[in-house]
PDB file of C-alpha atoms in Angstrom:
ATOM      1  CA  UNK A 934      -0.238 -14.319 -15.143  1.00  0.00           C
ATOM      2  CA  UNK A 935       0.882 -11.882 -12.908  1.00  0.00           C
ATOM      3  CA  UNK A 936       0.297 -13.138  -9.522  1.00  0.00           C
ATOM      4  CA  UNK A 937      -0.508 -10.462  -6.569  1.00  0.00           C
ATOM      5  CA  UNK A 938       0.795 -10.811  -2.811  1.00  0.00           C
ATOM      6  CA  UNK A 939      -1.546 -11.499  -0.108  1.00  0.00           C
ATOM      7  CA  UNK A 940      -0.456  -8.388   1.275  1.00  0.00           C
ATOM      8  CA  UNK A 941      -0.694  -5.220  -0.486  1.00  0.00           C
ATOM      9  CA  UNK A 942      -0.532  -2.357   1.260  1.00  0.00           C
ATOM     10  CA  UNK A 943       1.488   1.926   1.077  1.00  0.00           C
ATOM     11  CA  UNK A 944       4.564  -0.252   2.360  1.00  0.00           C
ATOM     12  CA  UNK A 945       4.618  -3.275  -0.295  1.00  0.00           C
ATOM     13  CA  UNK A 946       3.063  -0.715  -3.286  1.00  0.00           C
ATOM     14  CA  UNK A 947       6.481   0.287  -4.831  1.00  0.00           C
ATOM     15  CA  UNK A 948       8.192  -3.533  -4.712  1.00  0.00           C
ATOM     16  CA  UNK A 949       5.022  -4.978  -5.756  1.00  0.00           C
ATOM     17  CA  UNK A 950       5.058  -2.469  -9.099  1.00  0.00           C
ATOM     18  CA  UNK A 951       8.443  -3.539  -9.780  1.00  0.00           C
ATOM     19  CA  UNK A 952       8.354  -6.793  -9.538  1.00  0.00           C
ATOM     20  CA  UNK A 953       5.060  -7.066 -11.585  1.00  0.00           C
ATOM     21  CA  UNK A 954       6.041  -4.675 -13.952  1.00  0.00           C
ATOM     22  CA  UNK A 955       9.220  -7.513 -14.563  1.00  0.00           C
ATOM     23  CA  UNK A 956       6.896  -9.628 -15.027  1.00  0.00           C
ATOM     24  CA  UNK A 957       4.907  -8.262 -17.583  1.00  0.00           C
ATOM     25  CA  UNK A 958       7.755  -7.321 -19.310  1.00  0.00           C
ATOM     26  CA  UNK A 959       9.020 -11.008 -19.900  1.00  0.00           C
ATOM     27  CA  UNK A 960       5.062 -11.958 -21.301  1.00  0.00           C
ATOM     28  CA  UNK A 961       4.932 -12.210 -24.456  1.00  0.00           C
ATOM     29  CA  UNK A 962       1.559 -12.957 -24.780  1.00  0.00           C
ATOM     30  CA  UNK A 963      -1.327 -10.368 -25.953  1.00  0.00           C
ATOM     31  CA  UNK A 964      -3.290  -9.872 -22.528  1.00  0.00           C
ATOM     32  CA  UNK A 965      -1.902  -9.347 -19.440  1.00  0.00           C
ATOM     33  CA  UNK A 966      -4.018 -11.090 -16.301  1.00  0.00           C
ATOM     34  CA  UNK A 967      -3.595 -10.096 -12.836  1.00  0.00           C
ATOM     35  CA  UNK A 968      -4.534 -12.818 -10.710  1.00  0.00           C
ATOM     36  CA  UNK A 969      -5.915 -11.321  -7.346  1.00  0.00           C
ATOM     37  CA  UNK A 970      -6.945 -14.299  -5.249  1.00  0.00           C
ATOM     38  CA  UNK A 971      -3.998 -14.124  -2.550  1.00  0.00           C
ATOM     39  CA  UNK A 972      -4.862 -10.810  -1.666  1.00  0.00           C
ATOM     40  CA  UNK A 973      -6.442 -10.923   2.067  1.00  0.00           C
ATOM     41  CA  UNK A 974      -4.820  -7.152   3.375  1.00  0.00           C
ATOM     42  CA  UNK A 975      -4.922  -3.943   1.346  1.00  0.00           C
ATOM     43  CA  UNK A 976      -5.743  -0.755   1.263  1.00  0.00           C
ATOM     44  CA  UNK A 977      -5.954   2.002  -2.153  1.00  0.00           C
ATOM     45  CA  UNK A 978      -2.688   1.115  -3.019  1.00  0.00           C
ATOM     46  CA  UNK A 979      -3.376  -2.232  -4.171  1.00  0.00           C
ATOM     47  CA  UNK A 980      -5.900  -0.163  -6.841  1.00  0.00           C
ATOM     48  CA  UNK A 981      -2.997   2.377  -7.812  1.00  0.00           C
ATOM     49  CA  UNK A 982      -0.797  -0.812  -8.502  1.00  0.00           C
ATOM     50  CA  UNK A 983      -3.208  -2.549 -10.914  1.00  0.00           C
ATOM     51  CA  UNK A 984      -3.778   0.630 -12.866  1.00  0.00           C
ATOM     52  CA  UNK A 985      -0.155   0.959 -12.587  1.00  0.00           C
ATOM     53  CA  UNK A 986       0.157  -2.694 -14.624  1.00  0.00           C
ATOM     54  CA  UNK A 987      -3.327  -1.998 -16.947  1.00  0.00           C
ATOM     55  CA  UNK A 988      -1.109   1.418 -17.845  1.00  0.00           C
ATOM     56  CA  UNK A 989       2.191  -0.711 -18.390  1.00  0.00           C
ATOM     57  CA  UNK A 990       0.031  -3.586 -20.474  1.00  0.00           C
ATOM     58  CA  UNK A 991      -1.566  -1.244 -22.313  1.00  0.00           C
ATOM     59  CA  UNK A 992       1.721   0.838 -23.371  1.00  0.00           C
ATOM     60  CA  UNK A 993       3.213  -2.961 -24.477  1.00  0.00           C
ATOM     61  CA  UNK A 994      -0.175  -3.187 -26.583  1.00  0.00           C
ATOM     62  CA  UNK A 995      -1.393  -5.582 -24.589  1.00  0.00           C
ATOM     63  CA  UNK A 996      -5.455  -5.759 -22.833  1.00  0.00           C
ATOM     64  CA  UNK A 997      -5.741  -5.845 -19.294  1.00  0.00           C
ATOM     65  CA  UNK A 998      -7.681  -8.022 -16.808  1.00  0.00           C
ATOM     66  CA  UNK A 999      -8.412  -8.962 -13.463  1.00  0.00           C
ATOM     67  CA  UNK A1000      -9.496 -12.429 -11.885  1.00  0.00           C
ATOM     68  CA  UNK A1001     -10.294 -12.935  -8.557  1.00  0.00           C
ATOM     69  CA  UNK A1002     -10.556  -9.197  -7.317  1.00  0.00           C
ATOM     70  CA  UNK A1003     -11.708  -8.983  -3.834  1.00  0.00           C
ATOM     71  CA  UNK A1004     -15.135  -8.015  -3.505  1.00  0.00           C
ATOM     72  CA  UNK A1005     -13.785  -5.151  -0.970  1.00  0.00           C
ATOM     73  CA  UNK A1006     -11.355  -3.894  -3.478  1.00  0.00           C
ATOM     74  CA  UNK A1007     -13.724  -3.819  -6.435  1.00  0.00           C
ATOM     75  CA  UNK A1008     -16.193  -1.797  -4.426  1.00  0.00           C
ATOM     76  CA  UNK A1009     -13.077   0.480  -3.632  1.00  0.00           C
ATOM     77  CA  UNK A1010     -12.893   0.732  -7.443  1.00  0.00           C
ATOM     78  CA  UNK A1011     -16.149   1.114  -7.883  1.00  0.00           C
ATOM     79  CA  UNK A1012     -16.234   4.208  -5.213  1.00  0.00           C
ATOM     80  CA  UNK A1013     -13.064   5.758  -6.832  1.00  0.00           C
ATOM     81  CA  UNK A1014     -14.925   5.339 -10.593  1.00  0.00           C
ATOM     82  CA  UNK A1015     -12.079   3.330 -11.670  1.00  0.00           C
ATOM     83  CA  UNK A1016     -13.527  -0.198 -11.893  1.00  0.00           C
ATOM     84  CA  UNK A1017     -14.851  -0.357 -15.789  1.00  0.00           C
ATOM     85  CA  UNK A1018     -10.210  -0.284 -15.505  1.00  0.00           C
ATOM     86  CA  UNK A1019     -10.152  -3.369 -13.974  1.00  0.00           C
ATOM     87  CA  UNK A1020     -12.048  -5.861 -15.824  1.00  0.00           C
ATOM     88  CA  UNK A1021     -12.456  -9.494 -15.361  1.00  0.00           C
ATOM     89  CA  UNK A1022     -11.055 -11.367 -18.755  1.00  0.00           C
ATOM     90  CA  UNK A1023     -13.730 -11.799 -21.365  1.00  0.00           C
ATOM     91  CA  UNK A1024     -13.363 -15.549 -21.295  1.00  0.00           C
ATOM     92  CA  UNK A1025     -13.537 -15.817 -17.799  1.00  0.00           C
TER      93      UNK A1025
END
C-alpha cells in the first residue's frame, strides 16, 4: 500500500514521488494501491504525483488504484479529464 501524507502540496510533490516511488519499487505484488485517506491539504500536485505512481506501476506491469481519494481531489481529476487514471480497486 502506498500510503499518502496528509499534506501534499508544489513543496512536498518531489519527496513525496520519491519516497513512493521506493515504495513501489520494493512491492512485489501485482497492483499497486495508493491509499489517500490522510490527505486533508493539497493542491494539483497531489494529482501529478498519483499519475506519477499509476505511470511507475504500470511500467513494473503492475494495475493501479486509488482508495480513499478526497472527494475535492477527484473532482480536480474529474475537471482535468484525468480521473478514469485514478480508479478505486475493483474489489473495493
Amino acid at each position: 500500500m502506498l500510503v499518502l501524507p496528509a499534506e501534499l502540496t508544489h513543496a512536498q510533490a518531489t519527496a513525496c514521488c520519491g519516497m513512493l516511488a521506493q515504495a513501489l519499487r520494493s512491492d512485489p505484488g501485482p497492483q499497486a494501491v495508493a491509499d489517500a485517506s490522510a490527505l486533508r491539504s493539497f493542491d494539483s500536485s497531489a494529482l501529478a504525483v498519483l499519475l506519477e505512481c499509476r505511470r511507475e506501476a504500470l511500467a513494473r506491469g503492475k494495475t493501479f488504484a486509488v482508495v480513499h481519494l478526497h472527494p475535492r481531489l477527484r473532482a480536480l481529476a474529474t475537471l482535468y479529464g484525468v480521473a478514469e487514471l485514478l480508479p478505486e480497486p475493483a474489489s473495493a
